[in-house]
Coordinates of C-alpha atoms and ligand atoms in Angstrom, one line a residue:
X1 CA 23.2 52.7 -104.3
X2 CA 21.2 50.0 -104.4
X3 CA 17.7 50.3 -106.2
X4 CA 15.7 47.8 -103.5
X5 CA 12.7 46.8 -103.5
X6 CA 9.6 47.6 -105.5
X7 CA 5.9 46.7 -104.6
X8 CA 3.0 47.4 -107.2
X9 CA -0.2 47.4 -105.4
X10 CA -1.0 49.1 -102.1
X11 CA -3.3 45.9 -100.9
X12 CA -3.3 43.5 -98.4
X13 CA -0.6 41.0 -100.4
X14 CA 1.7 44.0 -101.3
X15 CA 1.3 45.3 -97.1
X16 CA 1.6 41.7 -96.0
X17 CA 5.2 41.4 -98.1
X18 CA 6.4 45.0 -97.5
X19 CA 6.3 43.7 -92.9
X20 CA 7.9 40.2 -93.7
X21 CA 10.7 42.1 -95.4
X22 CA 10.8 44.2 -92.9
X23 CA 10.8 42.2 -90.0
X24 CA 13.4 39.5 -91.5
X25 CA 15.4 42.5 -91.0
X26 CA 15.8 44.2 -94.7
X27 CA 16.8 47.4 -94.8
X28 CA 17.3 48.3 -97.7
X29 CA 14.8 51.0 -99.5
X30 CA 10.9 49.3 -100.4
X31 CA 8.9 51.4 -102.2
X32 CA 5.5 51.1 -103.0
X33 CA 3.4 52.5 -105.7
X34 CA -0.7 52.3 -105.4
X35 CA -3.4 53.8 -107.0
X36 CA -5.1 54.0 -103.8
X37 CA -5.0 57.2 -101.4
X38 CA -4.7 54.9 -98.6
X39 CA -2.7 53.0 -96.0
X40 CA -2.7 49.1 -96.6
X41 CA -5.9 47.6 -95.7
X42 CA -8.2 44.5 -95.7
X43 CA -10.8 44.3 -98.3
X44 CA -13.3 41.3 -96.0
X45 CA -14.5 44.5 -93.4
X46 CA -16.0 46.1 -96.8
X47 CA -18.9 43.6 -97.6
X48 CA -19.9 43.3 -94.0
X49 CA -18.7 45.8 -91.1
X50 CA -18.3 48.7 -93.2
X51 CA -22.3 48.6 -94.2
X52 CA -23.4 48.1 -91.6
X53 CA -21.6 50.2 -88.7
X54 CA -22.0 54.3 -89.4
X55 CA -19.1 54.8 -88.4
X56 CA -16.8 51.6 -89.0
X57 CA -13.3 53.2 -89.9
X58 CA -10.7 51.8 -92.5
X59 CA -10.1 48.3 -92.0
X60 CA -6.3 49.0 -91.5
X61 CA -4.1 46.1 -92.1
X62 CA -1.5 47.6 -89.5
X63 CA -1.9 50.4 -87.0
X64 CA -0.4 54.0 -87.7
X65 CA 2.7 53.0 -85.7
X66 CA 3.3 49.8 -87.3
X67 CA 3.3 51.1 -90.9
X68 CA 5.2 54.2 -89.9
X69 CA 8.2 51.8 -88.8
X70 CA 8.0 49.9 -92.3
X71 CA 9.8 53.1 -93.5
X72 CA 8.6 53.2 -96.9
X73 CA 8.7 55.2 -99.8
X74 CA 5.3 55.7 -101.5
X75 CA 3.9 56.5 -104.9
X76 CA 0.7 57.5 -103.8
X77 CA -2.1 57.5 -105.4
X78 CA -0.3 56.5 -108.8
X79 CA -0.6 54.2 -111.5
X80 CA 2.4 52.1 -112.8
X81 CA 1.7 52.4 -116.3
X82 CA 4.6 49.6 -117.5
X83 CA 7.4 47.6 -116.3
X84 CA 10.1 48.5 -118.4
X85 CA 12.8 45.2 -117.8
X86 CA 15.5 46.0 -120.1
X87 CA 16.2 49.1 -117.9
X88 CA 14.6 47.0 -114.5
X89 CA 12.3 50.0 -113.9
X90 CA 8.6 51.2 -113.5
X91 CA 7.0 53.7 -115.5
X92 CA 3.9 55.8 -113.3
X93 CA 1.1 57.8 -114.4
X94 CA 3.0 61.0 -113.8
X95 CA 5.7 60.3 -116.0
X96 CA 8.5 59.7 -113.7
X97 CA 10.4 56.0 -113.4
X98 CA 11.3 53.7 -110.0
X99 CA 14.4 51.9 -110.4
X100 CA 14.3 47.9 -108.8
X101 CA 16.3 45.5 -107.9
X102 CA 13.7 42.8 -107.1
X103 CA 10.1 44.0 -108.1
X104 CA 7.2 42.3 -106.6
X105 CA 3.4 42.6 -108.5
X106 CA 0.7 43.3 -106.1
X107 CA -2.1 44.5 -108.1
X108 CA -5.3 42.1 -107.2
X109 CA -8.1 42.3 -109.2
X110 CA -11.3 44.8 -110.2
X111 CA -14.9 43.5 -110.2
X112 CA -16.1 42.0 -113.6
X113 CA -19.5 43.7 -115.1
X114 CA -21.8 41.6 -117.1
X115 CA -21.6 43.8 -119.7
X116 CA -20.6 47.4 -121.1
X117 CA -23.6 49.3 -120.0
X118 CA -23.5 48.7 -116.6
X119 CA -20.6 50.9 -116.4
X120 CA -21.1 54.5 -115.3
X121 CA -24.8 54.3 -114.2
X122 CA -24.8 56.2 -111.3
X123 CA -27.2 53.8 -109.3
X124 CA -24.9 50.1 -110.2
X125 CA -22.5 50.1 -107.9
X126 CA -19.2 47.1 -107.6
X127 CA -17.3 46.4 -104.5
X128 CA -13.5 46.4 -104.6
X129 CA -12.1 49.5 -102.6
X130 CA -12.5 51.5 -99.4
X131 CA -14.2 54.2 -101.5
X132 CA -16.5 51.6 -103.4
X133 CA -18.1 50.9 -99.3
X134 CA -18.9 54.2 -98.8
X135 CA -20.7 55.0 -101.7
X136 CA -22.4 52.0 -101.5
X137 CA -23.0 52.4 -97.8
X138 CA -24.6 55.8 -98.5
X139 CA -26.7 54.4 -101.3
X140 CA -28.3 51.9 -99.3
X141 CA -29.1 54.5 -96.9
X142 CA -32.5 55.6 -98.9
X143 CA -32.6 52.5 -100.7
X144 CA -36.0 50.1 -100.3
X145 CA -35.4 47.6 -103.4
X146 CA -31.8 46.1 -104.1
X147 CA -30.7 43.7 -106.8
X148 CA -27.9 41.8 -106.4
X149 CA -26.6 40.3 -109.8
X150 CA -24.2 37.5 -108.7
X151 CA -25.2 34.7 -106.2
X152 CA -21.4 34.1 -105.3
X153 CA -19.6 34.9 -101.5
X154 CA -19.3 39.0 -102.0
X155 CA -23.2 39.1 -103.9
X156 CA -24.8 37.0 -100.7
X157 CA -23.0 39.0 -98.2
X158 CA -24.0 42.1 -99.5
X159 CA -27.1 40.0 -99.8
X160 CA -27.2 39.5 -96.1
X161 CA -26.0 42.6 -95.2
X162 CA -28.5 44.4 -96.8
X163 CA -31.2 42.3 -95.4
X164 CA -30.0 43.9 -91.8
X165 CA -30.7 46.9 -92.7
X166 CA -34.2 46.2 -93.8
X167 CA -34.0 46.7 -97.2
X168 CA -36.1 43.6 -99.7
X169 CA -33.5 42.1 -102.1
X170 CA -33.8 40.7 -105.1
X171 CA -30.9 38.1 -106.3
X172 CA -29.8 36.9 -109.9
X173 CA -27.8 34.4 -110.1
X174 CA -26.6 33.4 -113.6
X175 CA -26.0 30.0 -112.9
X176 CA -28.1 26.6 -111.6
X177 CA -26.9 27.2 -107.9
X178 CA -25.6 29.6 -105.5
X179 CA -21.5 29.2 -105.2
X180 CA -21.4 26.8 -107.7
X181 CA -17.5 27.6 -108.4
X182 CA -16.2 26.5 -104.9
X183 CA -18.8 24.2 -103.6
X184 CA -21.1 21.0 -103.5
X185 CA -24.8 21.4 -104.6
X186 CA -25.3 20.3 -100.9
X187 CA -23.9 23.5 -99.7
X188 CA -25.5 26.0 -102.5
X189 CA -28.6 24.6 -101.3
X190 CA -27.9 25.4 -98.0
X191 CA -26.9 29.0 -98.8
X192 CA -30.1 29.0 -100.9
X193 CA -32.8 27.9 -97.8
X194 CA -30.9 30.7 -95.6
X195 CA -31.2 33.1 -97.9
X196 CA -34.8 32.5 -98.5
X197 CA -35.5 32.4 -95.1
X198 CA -34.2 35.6 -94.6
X199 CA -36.5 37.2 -97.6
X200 CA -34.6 37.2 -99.8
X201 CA -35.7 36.7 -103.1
X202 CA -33.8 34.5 -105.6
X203 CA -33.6 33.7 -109.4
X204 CA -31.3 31.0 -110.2
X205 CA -30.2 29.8 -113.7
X206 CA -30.7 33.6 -114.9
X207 CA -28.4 33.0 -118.2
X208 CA -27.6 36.4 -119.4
X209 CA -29.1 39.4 -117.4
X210 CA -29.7 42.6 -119.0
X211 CA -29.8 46.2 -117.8
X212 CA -32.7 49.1 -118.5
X213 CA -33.4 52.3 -117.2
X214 CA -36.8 54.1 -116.7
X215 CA -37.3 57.8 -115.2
X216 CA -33.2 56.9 -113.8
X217 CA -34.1 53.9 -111.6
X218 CA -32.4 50.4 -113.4
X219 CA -34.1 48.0 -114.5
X220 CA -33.0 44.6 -114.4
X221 CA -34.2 41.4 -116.8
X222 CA -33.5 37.8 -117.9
X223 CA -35.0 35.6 -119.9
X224 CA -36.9 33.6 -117.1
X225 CA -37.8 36.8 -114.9
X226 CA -39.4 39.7 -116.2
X227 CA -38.2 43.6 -116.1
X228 CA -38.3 45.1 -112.9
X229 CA -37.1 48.5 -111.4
X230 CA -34.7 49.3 -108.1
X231 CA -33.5 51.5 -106.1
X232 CA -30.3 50.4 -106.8
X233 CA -28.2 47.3 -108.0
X234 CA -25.0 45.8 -106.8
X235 CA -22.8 43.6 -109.3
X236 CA -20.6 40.7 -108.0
X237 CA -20.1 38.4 -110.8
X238 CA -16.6 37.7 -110.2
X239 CA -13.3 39.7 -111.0
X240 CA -10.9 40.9 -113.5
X241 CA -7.5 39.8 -112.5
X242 CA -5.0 43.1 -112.9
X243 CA -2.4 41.2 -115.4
X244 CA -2.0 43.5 -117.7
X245 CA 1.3 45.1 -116.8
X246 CA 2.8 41.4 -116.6
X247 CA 1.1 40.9 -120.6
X248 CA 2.6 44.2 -121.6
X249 CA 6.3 43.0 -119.6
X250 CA 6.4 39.9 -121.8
X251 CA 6.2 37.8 -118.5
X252 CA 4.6 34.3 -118.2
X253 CA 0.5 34.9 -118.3
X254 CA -2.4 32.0 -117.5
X255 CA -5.4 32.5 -115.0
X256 CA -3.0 34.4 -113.3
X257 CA 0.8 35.4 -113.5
X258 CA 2.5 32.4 -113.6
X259 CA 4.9 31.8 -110.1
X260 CA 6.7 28.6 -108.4
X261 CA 6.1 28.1 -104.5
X262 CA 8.6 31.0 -104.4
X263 CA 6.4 33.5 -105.8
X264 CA 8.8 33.8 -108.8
X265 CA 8.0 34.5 -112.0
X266 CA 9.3 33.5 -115.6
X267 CA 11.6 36.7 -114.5
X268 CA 13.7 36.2 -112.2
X269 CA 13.8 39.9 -110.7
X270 CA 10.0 39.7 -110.7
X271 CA 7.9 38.2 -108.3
X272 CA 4.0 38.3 -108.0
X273 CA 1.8 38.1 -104.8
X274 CA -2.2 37.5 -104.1
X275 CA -5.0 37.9 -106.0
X276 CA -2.8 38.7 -109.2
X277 CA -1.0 35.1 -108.7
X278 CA -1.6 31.7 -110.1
X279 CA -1.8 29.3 -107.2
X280 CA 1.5 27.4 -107.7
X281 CA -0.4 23.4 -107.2
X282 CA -3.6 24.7 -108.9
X283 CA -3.0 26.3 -111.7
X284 CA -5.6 29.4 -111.1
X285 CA -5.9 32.4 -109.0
X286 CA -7.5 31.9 -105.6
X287 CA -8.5 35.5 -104.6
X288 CA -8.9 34.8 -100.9
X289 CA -7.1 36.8 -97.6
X290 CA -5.5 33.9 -96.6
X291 CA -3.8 33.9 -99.7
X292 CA -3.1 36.9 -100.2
X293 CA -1.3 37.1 -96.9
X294 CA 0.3 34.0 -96.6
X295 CA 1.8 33.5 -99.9
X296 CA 2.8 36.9 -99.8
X297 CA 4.7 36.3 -96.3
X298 CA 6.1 33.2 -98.0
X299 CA 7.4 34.9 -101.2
X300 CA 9.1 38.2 -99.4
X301 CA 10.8 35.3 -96.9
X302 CA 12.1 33.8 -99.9
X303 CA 13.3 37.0 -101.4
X304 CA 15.8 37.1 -98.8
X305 CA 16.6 33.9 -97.6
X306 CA 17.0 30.7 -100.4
X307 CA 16.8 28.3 -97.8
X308 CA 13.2 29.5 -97.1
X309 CA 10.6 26.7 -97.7
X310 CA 7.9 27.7 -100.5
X311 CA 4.3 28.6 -100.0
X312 CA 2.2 25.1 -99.6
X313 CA -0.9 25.8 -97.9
X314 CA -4.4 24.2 -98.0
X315 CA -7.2 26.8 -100.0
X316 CA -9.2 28.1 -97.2
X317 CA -11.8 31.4 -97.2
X318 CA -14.3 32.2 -94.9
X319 CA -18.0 34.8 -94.8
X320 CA -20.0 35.9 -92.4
X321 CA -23.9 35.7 -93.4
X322 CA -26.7 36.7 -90.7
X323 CA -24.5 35.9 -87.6
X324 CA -23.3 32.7 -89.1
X325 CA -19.5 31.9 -89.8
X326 CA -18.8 30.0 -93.1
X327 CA -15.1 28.9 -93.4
X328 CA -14.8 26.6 -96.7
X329 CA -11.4 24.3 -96.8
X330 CA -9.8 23.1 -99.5
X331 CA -11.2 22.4 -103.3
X332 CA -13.9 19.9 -104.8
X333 CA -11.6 17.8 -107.5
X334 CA -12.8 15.0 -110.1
X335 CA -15.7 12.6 -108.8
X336 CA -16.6 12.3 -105.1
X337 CA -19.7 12.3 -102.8
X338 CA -20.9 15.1 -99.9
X339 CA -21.6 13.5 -96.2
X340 CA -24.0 16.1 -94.2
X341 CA -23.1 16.3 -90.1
X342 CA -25.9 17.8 -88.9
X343 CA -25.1 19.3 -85.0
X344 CA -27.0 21.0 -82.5
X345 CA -25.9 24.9 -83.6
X346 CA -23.7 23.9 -86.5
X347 CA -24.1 21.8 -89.6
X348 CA -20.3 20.4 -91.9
X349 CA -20.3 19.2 -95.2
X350 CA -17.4 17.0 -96.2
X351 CA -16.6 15.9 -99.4
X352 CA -14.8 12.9 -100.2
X353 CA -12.9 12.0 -103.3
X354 CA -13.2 8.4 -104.5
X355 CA -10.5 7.1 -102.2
X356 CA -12.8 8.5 -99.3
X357 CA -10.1 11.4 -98.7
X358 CA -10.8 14.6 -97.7
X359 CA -11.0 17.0 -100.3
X360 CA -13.4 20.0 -98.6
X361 CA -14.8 20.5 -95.5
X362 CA -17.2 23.6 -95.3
X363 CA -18.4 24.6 -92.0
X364 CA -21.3 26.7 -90.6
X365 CA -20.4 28.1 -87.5
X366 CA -17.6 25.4 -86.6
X367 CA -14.5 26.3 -86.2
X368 CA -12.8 23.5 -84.7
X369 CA -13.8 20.9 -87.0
X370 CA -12.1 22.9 -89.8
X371 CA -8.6 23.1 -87.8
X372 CA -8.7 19.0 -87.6
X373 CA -9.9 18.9 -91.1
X374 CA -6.5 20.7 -92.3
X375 CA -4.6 17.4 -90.6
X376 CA -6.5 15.1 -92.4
X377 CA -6.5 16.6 -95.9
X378 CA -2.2 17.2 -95.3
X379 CA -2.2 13.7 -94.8
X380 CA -4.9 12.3 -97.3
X381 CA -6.2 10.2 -94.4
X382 CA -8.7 8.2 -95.9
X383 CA -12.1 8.3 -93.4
X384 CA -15.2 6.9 -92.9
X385 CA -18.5 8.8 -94.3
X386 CA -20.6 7.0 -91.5
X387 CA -18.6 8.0 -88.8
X388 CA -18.9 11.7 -90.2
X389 CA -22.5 12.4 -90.6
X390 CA -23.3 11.0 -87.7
X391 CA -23.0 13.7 -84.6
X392 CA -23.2 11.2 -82.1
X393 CA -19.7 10.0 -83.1
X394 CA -16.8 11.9 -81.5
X395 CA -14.4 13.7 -84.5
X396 CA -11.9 14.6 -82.1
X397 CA -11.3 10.7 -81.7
X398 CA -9.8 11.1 -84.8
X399 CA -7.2 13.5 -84.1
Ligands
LIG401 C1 -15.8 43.1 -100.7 C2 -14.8 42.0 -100.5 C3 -15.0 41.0 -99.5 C4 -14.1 40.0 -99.3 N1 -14.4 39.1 -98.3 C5 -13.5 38.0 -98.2 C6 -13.7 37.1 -97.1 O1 -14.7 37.2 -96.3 N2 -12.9 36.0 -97.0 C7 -11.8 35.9 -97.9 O2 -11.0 34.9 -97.7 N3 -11.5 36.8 -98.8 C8 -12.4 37.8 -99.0 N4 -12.1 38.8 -100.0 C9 -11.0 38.6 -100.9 C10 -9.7 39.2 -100.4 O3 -10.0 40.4 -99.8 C11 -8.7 39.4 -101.6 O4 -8.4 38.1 -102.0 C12 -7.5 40.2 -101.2 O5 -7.8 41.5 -100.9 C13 -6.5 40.2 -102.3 O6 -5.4 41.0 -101.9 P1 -4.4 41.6 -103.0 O7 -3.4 42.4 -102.3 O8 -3.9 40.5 -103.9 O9 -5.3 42.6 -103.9 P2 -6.0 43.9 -103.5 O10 -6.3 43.9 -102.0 O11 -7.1 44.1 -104.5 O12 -4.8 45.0 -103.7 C14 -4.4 45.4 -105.0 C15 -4.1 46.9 -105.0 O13 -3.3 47.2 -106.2 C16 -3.8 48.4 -106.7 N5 -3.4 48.4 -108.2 C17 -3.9 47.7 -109.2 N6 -3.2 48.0 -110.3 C18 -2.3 49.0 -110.0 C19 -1.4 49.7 -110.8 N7 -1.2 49.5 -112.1 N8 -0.7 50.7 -110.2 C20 -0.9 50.9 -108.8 N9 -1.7 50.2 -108.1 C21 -2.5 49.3 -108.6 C22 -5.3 48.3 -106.5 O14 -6.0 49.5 -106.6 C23 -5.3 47.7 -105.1 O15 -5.2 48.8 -104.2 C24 -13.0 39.8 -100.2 C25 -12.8 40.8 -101.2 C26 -13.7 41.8 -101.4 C27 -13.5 42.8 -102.5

């Protein structure tokens, strides 16, 4: 009988490729192995809903129904320990091993610490997982004073979501400006005056931020802002990619596991999906959702079908902050300039290479301009930077 397939990582990619199997009619046996008690689910909900709501329930990735007909067979909640290719089989925590035919590497990524200390103190908290929410959400119920080390997309929404329930942050960012890796300065300024206006409070250019305890409240300090205590701190300097069991399997490794459009690895019985993945055009990881589920549809429909076209998509992510909806398309390359559009409830930033093309749009609470954006960066339509900052000028006349 045949092996089938095998999915490491019970997360949005691995979910996302067991359905497109699935509904492109395989039948053969998918199993899954995760280290998570749960049912697929997205990780977005967890920064904002799931704080926020008492009682916001699992952010499910499919309903009860629709994973019940995926018909899977789960190793739940287990660890695969090693992928043991000579013998094309998994080795889990408990000892026994799951035969493939076609294995597929799902394993994301786990929340980076500034440093060894901040591990195990029982008021620093990371968000990655369903359980990660909770306990944060409970901590922040008796909470007056946050930190929030990390002035990226998760640190300002927990930032922002915070600052609905009433509690006074305090952010460190290690860096000049907020966002730096995917944005402008136009934009991290932006981010910046929202923030502020919001109260909260925020250190840029922190260097190297250090971690004390007195009477078991942390302390936080760097070298331009002096010690002070919390009530609790939240880390989110950026992740860990899980590559270790593709290091240990010999397989192709570099800011990310190494794939083709195909999802394909240097093995050819092994394929790797979302976070875990180095974009095939850009040569890192991209740790968004739209990733994660759209390259992982792509690679399952190219498991099964050759003639399936490979995963090409535009970068795109998107946060919610105070009521406002960010969406952020495509990546800043090599020299260019920003053009501000300043509208009556929404405000674009576009970023032009030298050649005038459209390398990024980031929007605040614009939608539409983002879908017309993703036609002109496809077809590296040069445009004109007067035309786009000024509001009075039409966009959809260039459609
Ligand atoms: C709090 C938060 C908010 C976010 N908000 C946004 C947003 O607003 N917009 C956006 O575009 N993106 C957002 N993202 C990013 C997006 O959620 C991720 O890019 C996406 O979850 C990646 O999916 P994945 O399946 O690759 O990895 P994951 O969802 O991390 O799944 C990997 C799974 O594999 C398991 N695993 C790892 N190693 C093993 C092993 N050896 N054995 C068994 N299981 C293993 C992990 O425990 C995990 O369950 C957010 C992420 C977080 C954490």
């Amino acid at each position: 009988m045949s092996a089938g397939m095998v999915i490491i990582g019970g997360g949005q990619a691995a979910g996302w490729v067991a359905k497109t199997l699935r509904d492109s009619g395989y039948q053969g046996t998918i199993s899954v192995i995760s280290d998570e008690p749960w049912d697929f689910y997205e990780r977005p909900p967890l920064s904002k809903r799931a704080l926020l709501e008492a009682d916001a329930p699992l952010s499910r990735l499919f309903s009860e129904e629709q994973q019940a007909a995926l018909d899977l067979t789960w190793y739940r909640p287990l660890r695969a320990e090693r992928i043991q290719r000579q013998q094309k089989s998994v080795l889990l925590s408990n000892g026994q091993s799951v035969p493939y035919d076609r294995l597929l590497i799902a394993t994301g990524s786990r929340p980076r610490l500034p440093g060894r200390e901040w591990q195990n103190h029982p008021r620093v908290h990371t968000l990655r997982s369903w359980h990660d929410a909770l306990s944060l959400k409970s901590a922040l119920a008796d909470c007056r004073q946050l930190a929030v080390v990390g002035g990226g997309w998760i640190g300002l929404e927990i930032a922002a979501s915070a600052r609905s329930l009433g509690i006074a942050v305090t952010l460190y960012e290690r860096q000049p400006r907020l966002c730096q890796r995917s944005v402008d300065a136009a934009v991290s300024q932006a981010l910046l005056t929202l923030h502020q206006q919001q109260g909260v409070s925020i250190h840029c250019d922190c260097g190297e931020m250090r971690l004390a305890h007195q009477h078991g409240l942390p302390q936080i300090s760097c070298d331009q802002v002096p010690l002070r205590s919390f009530d609790r701190v939240v880390v989110g300097v950026g992740v860990e990619l899980n590559l270790e069991l593709a290091q240990q399997a010999g397989l192709e490794v570099g800011n990310g596991i190494v794939i083709d459009d195909r999802g394909q690895t240097s093995d050819p019985a092994i394929y790797a999906v979302g976070d875990v993945a180095r974009h095939p055009r850009f040569g890192f990881s991209l740790q968004s959702w739209a990733f994660a589920q759209n390259q992982a549809i792509a690679t399952a429909r190219a498991l099964l079908d050759p003639a399936a076209p490979g995963y090409d998509e535009i970068p795109w992510l998107w946060s919610d902050q105070y009521g406002i909806n960010m969406q952020i398309l495509g990546l800043p390359q090599g020299q260019g300039k920003t053009v501000v559009r300043q509208q009556s409830d929404s405000t674009l930033w576009f970023r032009l290479g030298e050649d005038n093309c459209l390398q990024q749009l980031v929007s605040f609470n614009d939608a539409r301009s983002i879908k017309l954006a993703k036609r002109w960066i496809g077809t590296q339509r040069p445009l004109d930077a007067q035309q786009l900052a000024d509001p009075a000028f039409s966009l959809m006349t260039l459609r």
